[in-house]
């Protein structure tokens, strides 16, 4: 007998919603032991996964299950955007708190499905668990690189312009549940220019720029006055400057990319993306990052940003 508030009732409910939105790549969707996807024969497949933990990545309240579901897919869409790829299908693993009832995972799915529909992503499978712990959501997203291939972090070259979409800082007070993954922007950039390196800013502008620099074995100079600072960062009143928030906060989910100066100039001169872009600095030979302030003074820009930490043990 199926329990109307149990795992199989929930899966059936999800299946009915997800099935109507299957895209052409889906051979087998929810309901069998594995999903089957037909990707273009020539495309490189992209795969990314993110896990969101209640108590670490969000608290409910203030977050709602709809917001958590949307975000669990959105962070993965942002990773596919960072490779300038096209998302195709997702599988979703959830561990639901028993005392949250069946409404919690339903609302979670609704938040996810709405965003999946927007970007024509099929939800093709998953795993559902119910336990006495907090909510855990893991989304794995499959995508395809375009004919021009994926854009990596390790290909920034000295002389490149460093550019971004959107603005930075204050995400926790602002748009970290409602951000728009920059998929269309990334595909347009990949079509219109020759992108050298790209990633999406999740850890923080400074931390993620350092990821590009480390992987590409280059250094950078950033112009402090050129860094686009979000409205939310300007409104925070905690003793740190809006610039510090923009460089360190993270969860901006904007694109950070490098291109030749010629292509950078062209991008600034046209409105190809429909999203603001900024030129914030240059790639140079060497390592590390210098931050040039409005008065001409320079400071070293440390990594800043967020990193999960293990407890200290004797074995380290
Ligand atoms: P199995 O025991 O063979 O792994 P399950 O009973 O766990 O299968 O799941 C049945 C079907 O429902 C599978 O196709 C699985 O991928 C899908 N599924 C389970 N949980 C979810 C979920 N939360 N979201 C989407 N699909 C799910
Ligand atoms: Mg099975």
PDB file of N, CA, C and O in Angstrom, residues 101-167:
ATOM      1  N   UNK A 101       6.723  17.245   6.965  1.00  0.00           N
ATOM      2  CA  UNK A 101       5.575  16.775   6.189  1.00  0.00           C
ATOM      3  C   UNK A 101       5.877  16.768   4.705  1.00  0.00           C
ATOM      4  O   UNK A 101       6.947  17.192   4.254  1.00  0.00           O
ATOM      5  N   UNK A 102       4.893  16.280   3.923  1.00  0.00           N
ATOM      6  CA  UNK A 102       5.093  16.141   2.475  1.00  0.00           C
ATOM      7  C   UNK A 102       5.042  17.493   1.758  1.00  0.00           C
ATOM      8  O   UNK A 102       5.535  17.640   0.649  1.00  0.00           O
ATOM      9  N   UNK A 103       4.440  18.491   2.426  1.00  0.00           N
ATOM     10  CA  UNK A 103       4.364  19.801   1.777  1.00  0.00           C
ATOM     11  C   UNK A 103       5.743  20.406   1.544  1.00  0.00           C
ATOM     12  O   UNK A 103       5.960  21.106   0.558  1.00  0.00           O
ATOM     13  N   UNK A 104       6.658  20.141   2.449  1.00  0.00           N
ATOM     14  CA  UNK A 104       7.990  20.737   2.309  1.00  0.00           C
ATOM     15  C   UNK A 104       8.662  20.307   0.999  1.00  0.00           C
ATOM     16  O   UNK A 104       9.042  21.155   0.187  1.00  0.00           O
ATOM     17  N   UNK A 105       8.807  18.989   0.727  1.00  0.00           N
ATOM     18  CA  UNK A 105       9.438  18.614  -0.542  1.00  0.00           C
ATOM     19  C   UNK A 105       8.610  18.993  -1.767  1.00  0.00           C
ATOM     20  O   UNK A 105       9.175  19.208  -2.845  1.00  0.00           O
ATOM     21  N   UNK A 106       7.293  19.090  -1.614  1.00  0.00           N
ATOM     22  CA  UNK A 106       6.481  19.544  -2.761  1.00  0.00           C
ATOM     23  C   UNK A 106       6.808  20.989  -3.102  1.00  0.00           C
ATOM     24  O   UNK A 106       6.977  21.344  -4.268  1.00  0.00           O
ATOM     25  N   UNK A 107       6.870  21.817  -2.068  1.00  0.00           N
ATOM     26  CA  UNK A 107       7.188  23.231  -2.315  1.00  0.00           C
ATOM     27  C   UNK A 107       8.608  23.367  -2.856  1.00  0.00           C
ATOM     28  O   UNK A 107       8.879  24.178  -3.746  1.00  0.00           O
ATOM     29  N   UNK A 108       9.508  22.555  -2.312  1.00  0.00           N
ATOM     30  CA  UNK A 108      10.888  22.539  -2.800  1.00  0.00           C
ATOM     31  C   UNK A 108      10.904  22.245  -4.300  1.00  0.00           C
ATOM     32  O   UNK A 108      11.574  22.923  -5.090  1.00  0.00           O
ATOM     33  N   UNK A 109      10.146  21.211  -4.693  1.00  0.00           N
ATOM     34  CA  UNK A 109      10.105  20.843  -6.113  1.00  0.00           C
ATOM     35  C   UNK A 109       9.494  21.967  -6.949  1.00  0.00           C
ATOM     36  O   UNK A 109       9.961  22.230  -8.068  1.00  0.00           O
ATOM     37  N   UNK A 110       8.479  22.613  -6.430  1.00  0.00           N
ATOM     38  CA  UNK A 110       7.849  23.696  -7.205  1.00  0.00           C
ATOM     39  C   UNK A 110       8.839  24.813  -7.506  1.00  0.00           C
ATOM     40  O   UNK A 110       8.905  25.326  -8.622  1.00  0.00           O
ATOM     41  N   UNK A 111       9.649  25.180  -6.506  1.00  0.00           N
ATOM     42  CA  UNK A 111      10.662  26.216  -6.723  1.00  0.00           C
ATOM     43  C   UNK A 111      11.657  25.796  -7.784  1.00  0.00           C
ATOM     44  O   UNK A 111      12.064  26.588  -8.638  1.00  0.00           O
ATOM     45  N   UNK A 112      12.016  24.526  -7.737  1.00  0.00           N
ATOM     46  CA  UNK A 112      12.997  24.001  -8.692  1.00  0.00           C
ATOM     47  C   UNK A 112      12.412  23.889 -10.087  1.00  0.00           C
ATOM     48  O   UNK A 112      13.026  24.257 -11.082  1.00  0.00           O
ATOM     49  N   UNK A 113      11.168  23.377 -10.159  1.00  0.00           N
ATOM     50  CA  UNK A 113      10.543  23.133 -11.461  1.00  0.00           C
ATOM     51  C   UNK A 113      10.313  24.443 -12.223  1.00  0.00           C
ATOM     52  O   UNK A 113      10.470  24.494 -13.440  1.00  0.00           O
ATOM     53  N   UNK A 114       9.953  25.496 -11.504  1.00  0.00           N
ATOM     54  CA  UNK A 114       9.711  26.783 -12.168  1.00  0.00           C
ATOM     55  C   UNK A 114      10.972  27.261 -12.881  1.00  0.00           C
ATOM     56  O   UNK A 114      10.930  27.700 -14.033  1.00  0.00           O
ATOM     57  N   UNK A 115      12.107  27.147 -12.207  1.00  0.00           N
ATOM     58  CA  UNK A 115      13.366  27.572 -12.828  1.00  0.00           C
ATOM     59  C   UNK A 115      13.777  26.590 -13.932  1.00  0.00           C
ATOM     60  O   UNK A 115      14.294  27.003 -14.979  1.00  0.00           O
ATOM     61  N   UNK A 116      13.523  25.299 -13.711  1.00  0.00           N
ATOM     62  CA  UNK A 116      13.842  24.290 -14.733  1.00  0.00           C
ATOM     63  C   UNK A 116      13.068  24.596 -16.019  1.00  0.00           C
ATOM     64  O   UNK A 116      13.616  24.538 -17.120  1.00  0.00           O
ATOM     65  N   UNK A 117      11.792  24.953 -15.884  1.00  0.00           N
ATOM     66  CA  UNK A 117      10.979  25.288 -17.059  1.00  0.00           C
ATOM     67  C   UNK A 117      11.546  26.491 -17.786  1.00  0.00           C
ATOM     68  O   UNK A 117      11.595  26.528 -19.016  1.00  0.00           O
ATOM     69  N   UNK A 118      11.969  27.489 -16.995  1.00  0.00           N
ATOM     70  CA  UNK A 118      12.487  28.722 -17.593  1.00  0.00           C
ATOM     71  C   UNK A 118      13.683  28.427 -18.505  1.00  0.00           C
ATOM     72  O   UNK A 118      13.835  29.041 -19.560  1.00  0.00           O
ATOM     73  N   UNK A 119      14.529  27.477 -18.090  1.00  0.00           N
ATOM     74  CA  UNK A 119      15.730  27.184 -18.881  1.00  0.00           C
ATOM     75  C   UNK A 119      15.624  25.848 -19.623  1.00  0.00           C
ATOM     76  O   UNK A 119      16.622  25.314 -20.088  1.00  0.00           O
ATOM     77  N   UNK A 120      14.383  25.308 -19.727  1.00  0.00           N
ATOM     78  CA  UNK A 120      14.134  24.066 -20.472  1.00  0.00           C
ATOM     79  C   UNK A 120      15.027  22.918 -19.999  1.00  0.00           C
ATOM     80  O   UNK A 120      15.598  22.175 -20.799  1.00  0.00           O
ATOM     81  N   UNK A 121      15.148  22.799 -18.685  1.00  0.00           N
ATOM     82  CA  UNK A 121      15.896  21.697 -18.088  1.00  0.00           C
ATOM     83  C   UNK A 121      14.900  20.626 -17.644  1.00  0.00           C
ATOM     84  O   UNK A 121      13.909  20.940 -16.983  1.00  0.00           O
ATOM     85  N   UNK A 122      15.131  19.374 -18.009  1.00  0.00           N
ATOM     86  CA  UNK A 122      14.251  18.281 -17.589  1.00  0.00           C
ATOM     87  C   UNK A 122      14.761  17.706 -16.270  1.00  0.00           C
ATOM     88  O   UNK A 122      15.951  17.448 -16.131  1.00  0.00           O
ATOM     89  N   UNK A 123      13.856  17.522 -15.322  1.00  0.00           N
ATOM     90  CA  UNK A 123      14.213  16.804 -14.092  1.00  0.00           C
ATOM     91  C   UNK A 123      13.924  15.329 -14.360  1.00  0.00           C
ATOM     92  O   UNK A 123      12.778  14.940 -14.557  1.00  0.00           O
ATOM     93  N   UNK A 124      14.976  14.514 -14.447  1.00  0.00           N
ATOM     94  CA  UNK A 124      14.834  13.155 -14.972  1.00  0.00           C
ATOM     95  C   UNK A 124      15.045  12.061 -13.930  1.00  0.00           C
ATOM     96  O   UNK A 124      15.021  10.876 -14.267  1.00  0.00           O
ATOM     97  N   UNK A 125      15.282  12.439 -12.698  1.00  0.00           N
ATOM     98  CA  UNK A 125      15.450  11.392 -11.695  1.00  0.00           C
ATOM     99  C   UNK A 125      15.898  11.979 -10.374  1.00  0.00           C
ATOM    100  O   UNK A 125      16.034  13.200 -10.237  1.00  0.00           O
ATOM    101  N   UNK A 126      16.082  11.092  -9.408  1.00  0.00           N
ATOM    102  CA  UNK A 126      16.509  11.573  -8.108  1.00  0.00           C
ATOM    103  C   UNK A 126      16.482  10.466  -7.073  1.00  0.00           C
ATOM    104  O   UNK A 126      16.373   9.284  -7.415  1.00  0.00           O
ATOM    105  N   UNK A 127      16.580  10.871  -5.834  1.00  0.00           N
ATOM    106  CA  UNK A 127      16.496   9.926  -4.723  1.00  0.00           C
ATOM    107  C   UNK A 127      15.845  10.655  -3.561  1.00  0.00           C
ATOM    108  O   UNK A 127      16.213  11.801  -3.262  1.00  0.00           O
ATOM    109  N   UNK A 128      14.846  10.020  -2.951  1.00  0.00           N
ATOM    110  CA  UNK A 128      14.072  10.665  -1.895  1.00  0.00           C
ATOM    111  C   UNK A 128      14.247   9.925  -0.578  1.00  0.00           C
ATOM    112  O   UNK A 128      14.030   8.713  -0.521  1.00  0.00           O
ATOM    113  N   UNK A 129      14.663  10.632   0.435  1.00  0.00           N
ATOM    114  CA  UNK A 129      14.842  10.060   1.776  1.00  0.00           C
ATOM    115  C   UNK A 129      14.114  10.918   2.796  1.00  0.00           C
ATOM    116  O   UNK A 129      13.993  12.135   2.617  1.00  0.00           O
ATOM    117  N   UNK A 130      13.638  10.270   3.842  1.00  0.00           N
ATOM    118  CA  UNK A 130      12.958  10.989   4.927  1.00  0.00           C
ATOM    119  C   UNK A 130      13.666  10.583   6.213  1.00  0.00           C
ATOM    120  O   UNK A 130      13.904   9.385   6.433  1.00  0.00           O
ATOM    121  N   UNK A 131      14.055  11.582   7.018  1.00  0.00           N
ATOM    122  CA  UNK A 131      14.819  11.249   8.232  1.00  0.00           C
ATOM    123  C   UNK A 131      14.546  12.264   9.322  1.00  0.00           C
ATOM    124  O   UNK A 131      13.747  13.196   9.126  1.00  0.00           O
ATOM    125  N   UNK A 132      15.182  12.084  10.480  1.00  0.00           N
ATOM    126  CA  UNK A 132      14.964  13.010  11.588  1.00  0.00           C
ATOM    127  C   UNK A 132      15.969  14.151  11.594  1.00  0.00           C
ATOM    128  O   UNK A 132      16.023  14.929  12.546  1.00  0.00           O
ATOM    129  N   UNK A 133      16.752  14.269  10.547  1.00  0.00           N
ATOM    130  CA  UNK A 133      17.709  15.376  10.427  1.00  0.00           C
ATOM    131  C   UNK A 133      17.116  16.538   9.655  1.00  0.00           C
ATOM    132  O   UNK A 133      15.938  16.527   9.285  1.00  0.00           O
ATOM    133  N   UNK A 134      17.925  17.556   9.384  1.00  0.00           N
ATOM    134  CA  UNK A 134      17.470  18.734   8.647  1.00  0.00           C
ATOM    135  C   UNK A 134      17.402  18.471   7.134  1.00  0.00           C
ATOM    136  O   UNK A 134      17.815  17.410   6.665  1.00  0.00           O
ATOM    137  N   UNK A 135      16.903  19.439   6.378  1.00  0.00           N
ATOM    138  CA  UNK A 135      16.758  19.295   4.925  1.00  0.00           C
ATOM    139  C   UNK A 135      18.121  19.321   4.236  1.00  0.00           C
ATOM    140  O   UNK A 135      18.953  20.192   4.507  1.00  0.00           O
ATOM    141  N   UNK A 136      18.329  18.352   3.361  1.00  0.00           N
ATOM    142  CA  UNK A 136      19.525  18.299   2.522  1.00  0.00           C
ATOM    143  C   UNK A 136      19.046  18.162   1.073  1.00  0.00           C
ATOM    144  O   UNK A 136      18.180  17.335   0.786  1.00  0.00           O
ATOM    145  N   UNK A 137      19.569  18.980   0.187  1.00  0.00           N
ATOM    146  CA  UNK A 137      19.194  18.922  -1.228  1.00  0.00           C
ATOM    147  C   UNK A 137      20.453  18.874  -2.067  1.00  0.00           C
ATOM    148  O   UNK A 137      21.323  19.732  -1.935  1.00  0.00           O
ATOM    149  N   UNK A 138      20.545  17.891  -2.934  1.00  0.00           N
ATOM    150  CA  UNK A 138      21.680  17.798  -3.843  1.00  0.00           C
ATOM    151  C   UNK A 138      21.148  17.735  -5.267  1.00  0.00           C
ATOM    152  O   UNK A 138      20.332  16.879  -5.591  1.00  0.00           O
ATOM    153  N   UNK A 139      21.589  18.651  -6.110  1.00  0.00           N
ATOM    154  CA  UNK A 139      21.181  18.636  -7.513  1.00  0.00           C
ATOM    155  C   UNK A 139      22.411  18.374  -8.378  1.00  0.00           C
ATOM    156  O   UNK A 139      23.445  19.020  -8.206  1.00  0.00           O
ATOM    157  N   UNK A 140      22.290  17.403  -9.267  1.00  0.00           N
ATOM    158  CA  UNK A 140      23.328  17.147 -10.276  1.00  0.00           C
ATOM    159  C   UNK A 140      22.753  17.573 -11.615  1.00  0.00           C
ATOM    160  O   UNK A 140      21.638  17.187 -11.968  1.00  0.00           O
ATOM    161  N   UNK A 141      23.500  18.406 -12.324  1.00  0.00           N
ATOM    162  CA  UNK A 141      23.001  18.957 -13.587  1.00  0.00           C
ATOM    163  C   UNK A 141      23.915  18.530 -14.727  1.00  0.00           C
ATOM    164  O   UNK A 141      25.142  18.631 -14.617  1.00  0.00           O
ATOM    165  N   UNK A 142      23.298  18.030 -15.797  1.00  0.00           N
ATOM    166  CA  UNK A 142      24.031  17.658 -17.000  1.00  0.00           C
ATOM    167  C   UNK A 142      23.816  18.736 -18.050  1.00  0.00           C
ATOM    168  O   UNK A 142      22.715  19.275 -18.171  1.00  0.00           O
ATOM    169  N   UNK A 143      24.862  19.041 -18.783  1.00  0.00           N
ATOM    170  CA  UNK A 143      24.750  20.035 -19.836  1.00  0.00           C
ATOM    171  C   UNK A 143      25.631  19.657 -21.003  1.00  0.00           C
ATOM    172  O   UNK A 143      26.297  18.619 -20.986  1.00  0.00           O
ATOM    173  N   UNK A 144      25.602  20.513 -22.015  1.00  0.00           N
ATOM    174  CA  UNK A 144      26.427  20.294 -23.200  1.00  0.00           C
ATOM    175  C   UNK A 144      27.258  21.538 -23.452  1.00  0.00           C
ATOM    176  O   UNK A 144      26.730  22.656 -23.393  1.00  0.00           O
ATOM    177  N   UNK A 145      28.513  21.322 -23.760  1.00  0.00           N
ATOM    178  CA  UNK A 145      29.320  22.451 -24.228  1.00  0.00           C
ATOM    179  C   UNK A 145      28.862  22.801 -25.637  1.00  0.00           C
ATOM    180  O   UNK A 145      28.345  21.947 -26.360  1.00  0.00           O
ATOM    181  N   UNK A 146      29.015  24.048 -26.026  1.00  0.00           N
ATOM    182  CA  UNK A 146      28.670  24.431 -27.399  1.00  0.00           C
ATOM    183  C   UNK A 146      29.769  23.932 -28.339  1.00  0.00           C
ATOM    184  O   UNK A 146      30.793  23.411 -27.891  1.00  0.00           O
ATOM    185  N   UNK A 147      29.553  24.124 -29.621  1.00  0.00           N
ATOM    186  CA  UNK A 147      30.532  23.714 -30.625  1.00  0.00           C
ATOM    187  C   UNK A 147      31.898  24.354 -30.402  1.00  0.00           C
ATOM    188  O   UNK A 147      32.926  23.822 -30.842  1.00  0.00           O
ATOM    189  N   UNK A 148      31.935  25.500 -29.726  1.00  0.00           N
ATOM    190  CA  UNK A 148      33.229  26.158 -29.457  1.00  0.00           C
ATOM    191  C   UNK A 148      33.897  25.601 -28.200  1.00  0.00           C
ATOM    192  O   UNK A 148      34.927  26.117 -27.773  1.00  0.00           O
ATOM    193  N   UNK A 149      33.291  24.588 -27.586  1.00  0.00           N
ATOM    194  CA  UNK A 149      33.919  23.945 -26.429  1.00  0.00           C
ATOM    195  C   UNK A 149      33.613  24.653 -25.131  1.00  0.00           C
ATOM    196  O   UNK A 149      33.061  25.754 -25.123  1.00  0.00           O
ATOM    197  N   UNK A 150      33.964  24.018 -23.999  1.00  0.00           N
ATOM    198  CA  UNK A 150      33.753  24.657 -22.702  1.00  0.00           C
ATOM    199  C   UNK A 150      34.787  25.758 -22.456  1.00  0.00           C
ATOM    200  O   UNK A 150      35.881  25.695 -22.997  1.00  0.00           O
ATOM    201  N   UNK A 151      34.418  26.745 -21.636  1.00  0.00           N
ATOM    202  CA  UNK A 151      35.367  27.807 -21.258  1.00  0.00           C
ATOM    203  C   UNK A 151      35.898  27.487 -19.871  1.00  0.00           C
ATOM    204  O   UNK A 151      35.122  27.287 -18.939  1.00  0.00           O
ATOM    205  N   UNK A 152      37.210  27.437 -19.735  1.00  0.00           N
ATOM    206  CA  UNK A 152      37.845  26.980 -18.498  1.00  0.00           C
ATOM    207  C   UNK A 152      38.365  28.150 -17.678  1.00  0.00           C
ATOM    208  O   UNK A 152      38.320  29.286 -18.109  1.00  0.00           O
ATOM    209  N   UNK A 153      38.895  27.812 -16.498  1.00  0.00           N
ATOM    210  CA  UNK A 153      39.479  28.842 -15.632  1.00  0.00           C
ATOM    211  C   UNK A 153      40.951  29.057 -15.915  1.00  0.00           C
ATOM    212  O   UNK A 153      41.541  30.002 -15.399  1.00  0.00           O
ATOM    213  N   UNK A 154      41.564  28.146 -16.645  1.00  0.00           N
ATOM    214  CA  UNK A 154      43.032  28.113 -16.679  1.00  0.00           C
ATOM    215  C   UNK A 154      43.624  28.772 -17.912  1.00  0.00           C
ATOM    216  O   UNK A 154      44.769  28.521 -18.251  1.00  0.00           O
ATOM    217  N   UNK A 155      42.846  29.608 -18.601  1.00  0.00           N
ATOM    218  CA  UNK A 155      43.307  30.108 -19.888  1.00  0.00           C
ATOM    219  C   UNK A 155      43.374  31.630 -19.963  1.00  0.00           C
ATOM    220  O   UNK A 155      43.311  32.199 -21.046  1.00  0.00           O
ATOM    221  N   UNK A 156      43.513  32.302 -18.804  1.00  0.00           N
ATOM    222  CA  UNK A 156      43.711  33.761 -18.830  1.00  0.00           C
ATOM    223  C   UNK A 156      45.143  34.051 -19.277  1.00  0.00           C
ATOM    224  O   UNK A 156      46.064  33.314 -18.937  1.00  0.00           O
ATOM    225  N   UNK A 157      45.314  35.134 -20.081  1.00  0.00           N
ATOM    226  CA  UNK A 157      46.644  35.450 -20.621  1.00  0.00           C
ATOM    227  C   UNK A 157      47.039  36.861 -20.226  1.00  0.00           C
ATOM    228  O   UNK A 157      46.184  37.759 -20.167  1.00  0.00           O
ATOM    229  N   UNK A 158      48.339  37.073 -19.985  1.00  0.00           N
ATOM    230  CA  UNK A 158      48.801  38.434 -19.679  1.00  0.00           C
ATOM    231  C   UNK A 158      48.324  39.407 -20.749  1.00  0.00           C
ATOM    232  O   UNK A 158      48.363  39.094 -21.940  1.00  0.00           O
ATOM    233  N   UNK A 159      47.850  40.565 -20.323  1.00  0.00           N
ATOM    234  CA  UNK A 159      47.303  41.555 -21.262  1.00  0.00           C
ATOM    235  C   UNK A 159      45.789  41.509 -21.322  1.00  0.00           C
ATOM    236  O   UNK A 159      45.137  42.490 -21.694  1.00  0.00           O
ATOM    237  N   UNK A 160      45.167  40.371 -20.971  1.00  0.00           N
ATOM    238  CA  UNK A 160      43.696  40.255 -21.006  1.00  0.00           C
ATOM    239  C   UNK A 160      43.040  41.316 -20.128  1.00  0.00           C
ATOM    240  O   UNK A 160      43.564  41.670 -19.071  1.00  0.00           O
ATOM    241  N   UNK A 161      41.885  41.742 -20.561  1.00  0.00           N
ATOM    242  CA  UNK A 161      41.012  42.524 -19.685  1.00  0.00           C
ATOM    243  C   UNK A 161      40.259  41.557 -18.762  1.00  0.00           C
ATOM    244  O   UNK A 161      39.821  40.492 -19.205  1.00  0.00           O
ATOM    245  N   UNK A 162      40.080  41.985 -17.512  1.00  0.00           N
ATOM    246  CA  UNK A 162      39.245  41.243 -16.569  1.00  0.00           C
ATOM    247  C   UNK A 162      37.885  41.921 -16.536  1.00  0.00           C
ATOM    248  O   UNK A 162      37.801  43.125 -16.281  1.00  0.00           O
ATOM    249  N   UNK A 163      36.830  41.155 -16.809  1.00  0.00           N
ATOM    250  CA  UNK A 163      35.493  41.749 -16.915  1.00  0.00           C
ATOM    251  C   UNK A 163      34.475  40.944 -16.091  1.00  0.00           C
ATOM    252  O   UNK A 163      34.716  39.782 -15.776  1.00  0.00           O
ATOM    253  N   UNK A 164      33.378  41.607 -15.777  1.00  0.00           N
ATOM    254  CA  UNK A 164      32.318  40.926 -15.015  1.00  0.00           C
ATOM    255  C   UNK A 164      30.948  41.315 -15.574  1.00  0.00           C
ATOM    256  O   UNK A 164      30.801  42.356 -16.206  1.00  0.00           O
ATOM    257  N   UNK A 165      29.972  40.462 -15.290  1.00  0.00           N
ATOM    258  CA  UNK A 165      28.577  40.874 -15.442  1.00  0.00           C
ATOM    259  C   UNK A 165      28.105  41.406 -14.086  1.00  0.00           C
ATOM    260  O   UNK A 165      28.686  41.078 -13.047  1.00  0.00           O
ATOM    261  N   UNK A 166      27.056  42.213 -14.110  1.00  0.00           N
ATOM    262  CA  UNK A 166      26.334  42.586 -12.888  1.00  0.00           C
ATOM    263  C   UNK A 166      27.145  43.328 -11.849  1.00  0.00           C
ATOM    264  O   UNK A 166      28.114  44.014 -12.164  1.00  0.00           O
ATOM    265  N   UNK A 167      26.753  43.174 -10.582  1.00  0.00           N
ATOM    266  CA  UNK A 167      27.400  43.886  -9.488  1.00  0.00           C
ATOM    267  C   UNK A 167      27.593  42.936  -8.307  1.00  0.00           C
ATOM    268  O   UNK A 167      27.017  41.841  -8.275  1.00  0.00           O
TER     269      UNK A 167
END
